[in-house]
Short mmCIF file of C-alpha atoms in Angstrom, two decimals:
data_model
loop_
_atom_site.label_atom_id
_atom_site.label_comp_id
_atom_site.label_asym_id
_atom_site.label_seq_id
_atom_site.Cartn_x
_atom_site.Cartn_y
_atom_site.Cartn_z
CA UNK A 1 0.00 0.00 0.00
CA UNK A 2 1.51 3.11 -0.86
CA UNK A 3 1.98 6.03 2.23
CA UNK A 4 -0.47 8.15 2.92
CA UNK A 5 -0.54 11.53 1.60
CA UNK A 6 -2.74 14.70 1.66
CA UNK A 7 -1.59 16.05 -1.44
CA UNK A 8 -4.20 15.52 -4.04
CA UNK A 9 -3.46 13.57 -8.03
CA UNK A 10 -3.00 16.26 -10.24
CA UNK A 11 -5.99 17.59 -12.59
CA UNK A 12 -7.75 15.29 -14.41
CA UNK A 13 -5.88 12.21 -12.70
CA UNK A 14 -7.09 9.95 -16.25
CA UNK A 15 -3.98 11.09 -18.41
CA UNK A 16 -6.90 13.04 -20.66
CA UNK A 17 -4.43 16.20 -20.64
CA UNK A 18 -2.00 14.34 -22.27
CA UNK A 19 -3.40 12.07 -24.97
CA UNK A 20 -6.61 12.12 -27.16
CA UNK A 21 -8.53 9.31 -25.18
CA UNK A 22 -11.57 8.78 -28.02
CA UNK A 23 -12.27 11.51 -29.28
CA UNK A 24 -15.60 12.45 -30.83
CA UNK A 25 -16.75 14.56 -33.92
CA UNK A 26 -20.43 16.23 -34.27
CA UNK A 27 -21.38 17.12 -37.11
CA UNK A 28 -24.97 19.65 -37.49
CA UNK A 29 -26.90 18.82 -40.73
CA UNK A 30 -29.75 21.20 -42.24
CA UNK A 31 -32.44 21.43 -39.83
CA UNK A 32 -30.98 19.54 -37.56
CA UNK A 33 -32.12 19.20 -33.59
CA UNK A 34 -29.50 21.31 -31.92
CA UNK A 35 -30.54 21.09 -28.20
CA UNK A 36 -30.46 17.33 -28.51
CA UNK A 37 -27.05 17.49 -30.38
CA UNK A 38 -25.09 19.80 -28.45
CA UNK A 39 -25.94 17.64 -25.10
CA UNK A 40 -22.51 16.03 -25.01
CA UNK A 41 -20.82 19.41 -26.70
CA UNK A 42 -22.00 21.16 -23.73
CA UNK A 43 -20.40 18.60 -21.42
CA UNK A 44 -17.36 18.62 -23.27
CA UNK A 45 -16.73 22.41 -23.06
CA UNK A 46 -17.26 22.50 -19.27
CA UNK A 47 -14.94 19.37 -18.56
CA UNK A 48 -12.66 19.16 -21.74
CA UNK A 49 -9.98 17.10 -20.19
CA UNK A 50 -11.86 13.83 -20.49
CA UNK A 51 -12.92 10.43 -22.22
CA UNK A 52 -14.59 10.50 -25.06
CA UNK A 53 -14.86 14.15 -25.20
CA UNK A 54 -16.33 16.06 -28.71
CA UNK A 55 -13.34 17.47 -29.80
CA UNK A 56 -14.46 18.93 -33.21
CA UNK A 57 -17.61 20.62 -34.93
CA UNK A 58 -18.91 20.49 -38.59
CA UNK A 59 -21.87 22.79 -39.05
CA UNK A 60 -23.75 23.45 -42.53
CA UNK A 61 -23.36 26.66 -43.51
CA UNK A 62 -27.58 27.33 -42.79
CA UNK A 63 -27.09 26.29 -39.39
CA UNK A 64 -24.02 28.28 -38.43
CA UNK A 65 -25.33 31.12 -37.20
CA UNK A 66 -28.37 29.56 -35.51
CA UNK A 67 -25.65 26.88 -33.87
CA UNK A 68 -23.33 29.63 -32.61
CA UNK A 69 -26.44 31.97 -30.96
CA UNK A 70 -27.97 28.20 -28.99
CA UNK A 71 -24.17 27.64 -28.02
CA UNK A 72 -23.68 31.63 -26.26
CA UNK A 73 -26.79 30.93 -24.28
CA UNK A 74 -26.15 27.81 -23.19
CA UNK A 75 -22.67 27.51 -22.36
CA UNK A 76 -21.47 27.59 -18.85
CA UNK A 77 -18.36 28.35 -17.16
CA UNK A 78 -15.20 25.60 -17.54
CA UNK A 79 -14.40 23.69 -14.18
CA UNK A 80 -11.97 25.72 -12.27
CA UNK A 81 -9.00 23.21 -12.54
CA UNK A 82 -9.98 23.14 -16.48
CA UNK A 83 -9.58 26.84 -16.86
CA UNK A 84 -6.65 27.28 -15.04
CA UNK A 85 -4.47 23.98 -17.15
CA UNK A 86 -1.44 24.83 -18.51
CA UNK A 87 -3.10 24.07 -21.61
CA UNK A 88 -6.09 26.45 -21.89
CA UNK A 89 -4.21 29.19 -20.98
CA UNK A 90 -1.85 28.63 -23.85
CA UNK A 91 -4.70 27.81 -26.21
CA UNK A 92 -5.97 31.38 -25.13
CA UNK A 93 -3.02 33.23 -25.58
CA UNK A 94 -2.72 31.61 -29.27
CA UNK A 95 -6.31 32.19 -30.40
CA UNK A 96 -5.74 35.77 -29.31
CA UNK A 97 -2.31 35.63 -31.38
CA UNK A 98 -3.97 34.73 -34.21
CA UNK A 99 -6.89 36.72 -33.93
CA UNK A 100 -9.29 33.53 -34.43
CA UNK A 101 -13.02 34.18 -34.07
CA UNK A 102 -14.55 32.32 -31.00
CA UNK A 103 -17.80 31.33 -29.64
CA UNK A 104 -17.81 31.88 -25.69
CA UNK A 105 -19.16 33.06 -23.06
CA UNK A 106 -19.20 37.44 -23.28
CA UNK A 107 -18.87 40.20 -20.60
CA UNK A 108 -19.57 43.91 -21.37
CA UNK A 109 -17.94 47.06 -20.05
CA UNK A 110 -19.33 49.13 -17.70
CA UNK A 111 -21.12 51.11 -20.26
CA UNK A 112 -22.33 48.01 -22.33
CA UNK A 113 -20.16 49.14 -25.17
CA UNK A 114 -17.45 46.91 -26.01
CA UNK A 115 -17.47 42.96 -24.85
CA UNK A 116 -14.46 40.83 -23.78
CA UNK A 117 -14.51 36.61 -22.92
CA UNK A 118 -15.43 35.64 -19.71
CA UNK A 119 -12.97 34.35 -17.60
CA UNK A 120 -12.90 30.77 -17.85
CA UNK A 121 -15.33 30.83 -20.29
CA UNK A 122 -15.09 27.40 -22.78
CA UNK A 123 -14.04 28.39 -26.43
CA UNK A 124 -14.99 26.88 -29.77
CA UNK A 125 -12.35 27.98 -32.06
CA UNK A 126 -13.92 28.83 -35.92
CA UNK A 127 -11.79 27.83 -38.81
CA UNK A 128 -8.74 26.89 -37.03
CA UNK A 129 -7.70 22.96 -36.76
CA UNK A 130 -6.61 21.30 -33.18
CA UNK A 131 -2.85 21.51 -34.26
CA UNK A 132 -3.06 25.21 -34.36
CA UNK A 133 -3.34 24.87 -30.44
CA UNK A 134 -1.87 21.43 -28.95
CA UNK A 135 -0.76 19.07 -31.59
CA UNK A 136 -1.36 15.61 -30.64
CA UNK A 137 -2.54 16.28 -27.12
CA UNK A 138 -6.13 18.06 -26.35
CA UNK A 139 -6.30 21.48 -25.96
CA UNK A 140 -9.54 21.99 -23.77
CA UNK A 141 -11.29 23.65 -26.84
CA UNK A 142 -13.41 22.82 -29.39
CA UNK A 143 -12.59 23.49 -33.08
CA UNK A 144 -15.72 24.30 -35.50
CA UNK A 145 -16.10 24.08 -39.22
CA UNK A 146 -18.40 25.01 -41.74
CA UNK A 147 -19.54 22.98 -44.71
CA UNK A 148 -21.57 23.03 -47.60
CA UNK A 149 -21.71 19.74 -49.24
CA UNK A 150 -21.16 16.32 -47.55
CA UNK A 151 -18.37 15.77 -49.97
CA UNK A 152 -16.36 18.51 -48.38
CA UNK A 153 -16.00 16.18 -45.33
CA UNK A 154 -13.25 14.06 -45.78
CA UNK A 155 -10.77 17.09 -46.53
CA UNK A 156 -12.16 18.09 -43.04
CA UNK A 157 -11.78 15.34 -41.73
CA UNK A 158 -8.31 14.59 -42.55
CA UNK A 159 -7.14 18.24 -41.38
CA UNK A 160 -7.66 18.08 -38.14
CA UNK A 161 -5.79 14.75 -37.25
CA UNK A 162 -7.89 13.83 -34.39
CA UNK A 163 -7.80 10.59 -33.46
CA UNK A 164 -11.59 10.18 -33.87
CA UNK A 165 -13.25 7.12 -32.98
CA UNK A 166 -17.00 8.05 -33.81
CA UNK A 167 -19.12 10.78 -34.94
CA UNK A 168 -22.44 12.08 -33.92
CA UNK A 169 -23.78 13.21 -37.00
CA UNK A 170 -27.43 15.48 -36.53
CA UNK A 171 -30.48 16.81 -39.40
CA UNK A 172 -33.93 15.93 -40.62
CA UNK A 173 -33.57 14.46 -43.90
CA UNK A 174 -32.18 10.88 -43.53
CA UNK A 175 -30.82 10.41 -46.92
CA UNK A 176 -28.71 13.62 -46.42
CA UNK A 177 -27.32 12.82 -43.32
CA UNK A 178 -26.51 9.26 -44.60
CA UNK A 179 -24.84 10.64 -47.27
CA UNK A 180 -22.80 12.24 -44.65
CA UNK A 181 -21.93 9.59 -42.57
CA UNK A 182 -20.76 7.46 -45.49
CA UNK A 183 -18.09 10.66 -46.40
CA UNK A 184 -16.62 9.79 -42.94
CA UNK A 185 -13.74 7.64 -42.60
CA UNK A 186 -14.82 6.53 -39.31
CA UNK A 187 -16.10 3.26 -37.60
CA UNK A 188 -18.36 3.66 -35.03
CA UNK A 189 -21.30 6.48 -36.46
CA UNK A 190 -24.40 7.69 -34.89
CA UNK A 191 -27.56 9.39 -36.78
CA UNK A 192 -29.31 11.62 -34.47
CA UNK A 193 -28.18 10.02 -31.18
CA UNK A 194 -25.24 9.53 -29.32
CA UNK A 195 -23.30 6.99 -27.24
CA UNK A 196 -25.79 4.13 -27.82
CA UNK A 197 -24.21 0.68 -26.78
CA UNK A 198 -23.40 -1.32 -29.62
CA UNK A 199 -23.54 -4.32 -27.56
CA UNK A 200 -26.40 -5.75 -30.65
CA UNK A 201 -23.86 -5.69 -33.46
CA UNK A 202 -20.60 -5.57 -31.96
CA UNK A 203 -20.28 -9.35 -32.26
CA UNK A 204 -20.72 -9.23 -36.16
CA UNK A 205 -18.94 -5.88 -36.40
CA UNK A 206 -16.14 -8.18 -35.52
CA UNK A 207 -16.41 -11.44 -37.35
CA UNK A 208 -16.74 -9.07 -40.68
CA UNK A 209 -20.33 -9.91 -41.39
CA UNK A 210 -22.53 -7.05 -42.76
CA UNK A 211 -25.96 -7.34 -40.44
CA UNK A 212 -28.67 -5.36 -39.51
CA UNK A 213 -30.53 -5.49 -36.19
CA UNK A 214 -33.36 -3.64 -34.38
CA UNK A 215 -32.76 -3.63 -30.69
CA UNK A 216 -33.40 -1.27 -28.02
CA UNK A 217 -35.60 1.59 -30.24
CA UNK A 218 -32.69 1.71 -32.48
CA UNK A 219 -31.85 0.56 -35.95
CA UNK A 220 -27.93 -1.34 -35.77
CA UNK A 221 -26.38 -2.05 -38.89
CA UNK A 222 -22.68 -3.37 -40.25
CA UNK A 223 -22.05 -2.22 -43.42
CA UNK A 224 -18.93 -2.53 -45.92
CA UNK A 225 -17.86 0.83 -47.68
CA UNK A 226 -15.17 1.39 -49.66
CA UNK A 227 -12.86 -1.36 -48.28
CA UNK A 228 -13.79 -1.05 -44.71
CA UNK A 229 -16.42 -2.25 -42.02
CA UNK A 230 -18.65 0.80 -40.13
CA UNK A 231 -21.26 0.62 -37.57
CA UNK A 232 -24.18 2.87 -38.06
CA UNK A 233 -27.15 3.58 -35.29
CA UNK A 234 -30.31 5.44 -35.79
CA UNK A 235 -33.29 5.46 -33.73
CA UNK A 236 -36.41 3.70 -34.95
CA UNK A 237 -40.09 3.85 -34.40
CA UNK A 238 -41.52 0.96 -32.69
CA UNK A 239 -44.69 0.16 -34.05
CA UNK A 240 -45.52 -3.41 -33.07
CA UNK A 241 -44.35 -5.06 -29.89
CA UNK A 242 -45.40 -8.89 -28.07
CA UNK A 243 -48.87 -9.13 -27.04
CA UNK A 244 -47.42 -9.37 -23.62
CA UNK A 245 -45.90 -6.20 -23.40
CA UNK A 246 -42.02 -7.71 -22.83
CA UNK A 247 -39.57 -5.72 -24.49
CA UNK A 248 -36.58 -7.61 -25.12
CA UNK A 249 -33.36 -6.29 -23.97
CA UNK A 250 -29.88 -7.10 -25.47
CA UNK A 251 -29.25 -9.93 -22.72
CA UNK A 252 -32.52 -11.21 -23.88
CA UNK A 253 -31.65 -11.02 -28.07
CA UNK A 254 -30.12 -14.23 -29.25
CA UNK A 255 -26.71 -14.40 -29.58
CA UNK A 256 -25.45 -13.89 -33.00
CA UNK A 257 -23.71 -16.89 -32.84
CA UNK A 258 -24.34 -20.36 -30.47
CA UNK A 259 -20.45 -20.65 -29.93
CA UNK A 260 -17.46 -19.02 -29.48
CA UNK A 261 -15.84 -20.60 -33.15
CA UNK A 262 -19.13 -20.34 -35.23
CA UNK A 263 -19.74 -17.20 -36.99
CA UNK A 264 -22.58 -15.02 -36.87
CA UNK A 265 -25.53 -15.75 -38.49
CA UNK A 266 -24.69 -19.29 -38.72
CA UNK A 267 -27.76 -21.51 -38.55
CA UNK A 268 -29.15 -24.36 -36.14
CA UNK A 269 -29.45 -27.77 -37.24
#
């Protein structure tokens, strides 16, 4: 047992200052539902130095302005260890270096006539990618950019060299935002959700096997694009259940596969 000490583990404690631990994107489609989307944004900004934090922001250019005003009002100030890290307070000093336009949280003057950040307000930094600020290691802000096609994704994509390992991707029309998650180069992507357990197709995710399944409200599938195997999830209406009113649950589902060395989808004989 190690000796006692009063001296607390330095801020965050999880090595999240120091290395990208799985990253996320979001990406804001046309008419997309922002105050469901920016739900794990918001946590993000106010605890940056974290798992699985949202680390980047594509918005459609008919969205941007409407994204920015929902993100000023609902913002909150950073946790006080967060805005006082080594690295916030040189991401600061460099977005005011290179005169970057922000989205945070504003004070006035006295005489309401010029406005200035908040301290320890959380940033999302327009136009700029995460190098500009930290390189390989996270640099408590967020990084926003704005699109017009889904085809301009990839070059985005490939800029900011994130280690993503999903995106949230948000808007109305499904075939648009489909067409959008498909421009991704990522694994793991989620249609107007987030953080859904993938516990229903993970098994055939992994033995290779395209497979769709509807589990849990949600539509799971395993696709192959362009030389490489994605997981998509998007919620689905329910519109017939059993007469008995049991909803089965993912422990309930059976198994893709009946042993450990048989494949999924495999049939019974």
């Amino acid at each position: 047992m190690p000796p006692y000490t009063w001296r607390q583990p330095e801020f965050p404690g999880d090595g999240s200052d120091h290395k990208w631990l799985d990253p996320t994107l979001l990406v804001i489609c046309q008419n997309a539902d922002m105050e469901s989307a920016i739900e794990p944004l918001l946590n993000s900004l106010k605890q940056p130095f974290a798992p699985r934090r949202v680390a980047c922001i594509f918005v459609h250019e008919t969205m941007r302005d409407a994204f920015c005003e929902l993100m000023r009002s609902s913002m909150e100030i950073m946790h006080h260890q967060a805005a006082s890290h080594s690295h916030y307070l040189r991401t600061v000093a460099m977005v005011k270096c290179l005169q970057a336009e922000t989205v945070c949280l504003l004070t006035p003057d006295d005489i309401n006539f010029r406005s200035k950040m908040t301290p320890g307000s959380p940033m999302i930094v327009c136009e700029f990618n995460q190098n500009f600020f930290g390189g390989g290691k996270p640099t408590s802000v967020v990084t926003m950019h704005t699109f017009r096609n889904a085809s301009e994704l990839p070059s985005l994509l490939i800029n900011e060299q994130v280690p993503f390992v999903s995106a949230a991707i948000w808007g109305r029309k499904m075939a648009s935002v489909y067409e959008a998650a498909l421009q991704l180069d990522m694994t793991v992507v989620y249609i107007n959700c987030h953080n859904v357990p993938l516990v229903p197709i993970r098994e055939y995710f992994e033995f290779k096997q395209p497979h769709v399944v509807m589990a849990q409200y949600h539509h799971f599938e395993v696709i192959f694009h362009e030389g490489k195997y994605r997981m998509i999830v998007y919620p689905a209406k329910v519109f017939w259940e059993p007469s008995d009113g049991k909803v089965a649950t993912d422990a309930e589902e059976e198994p893709p596969s009946e042993g450990k060395n048989k494949k999924p989808g495999h049939n019974k004989k």
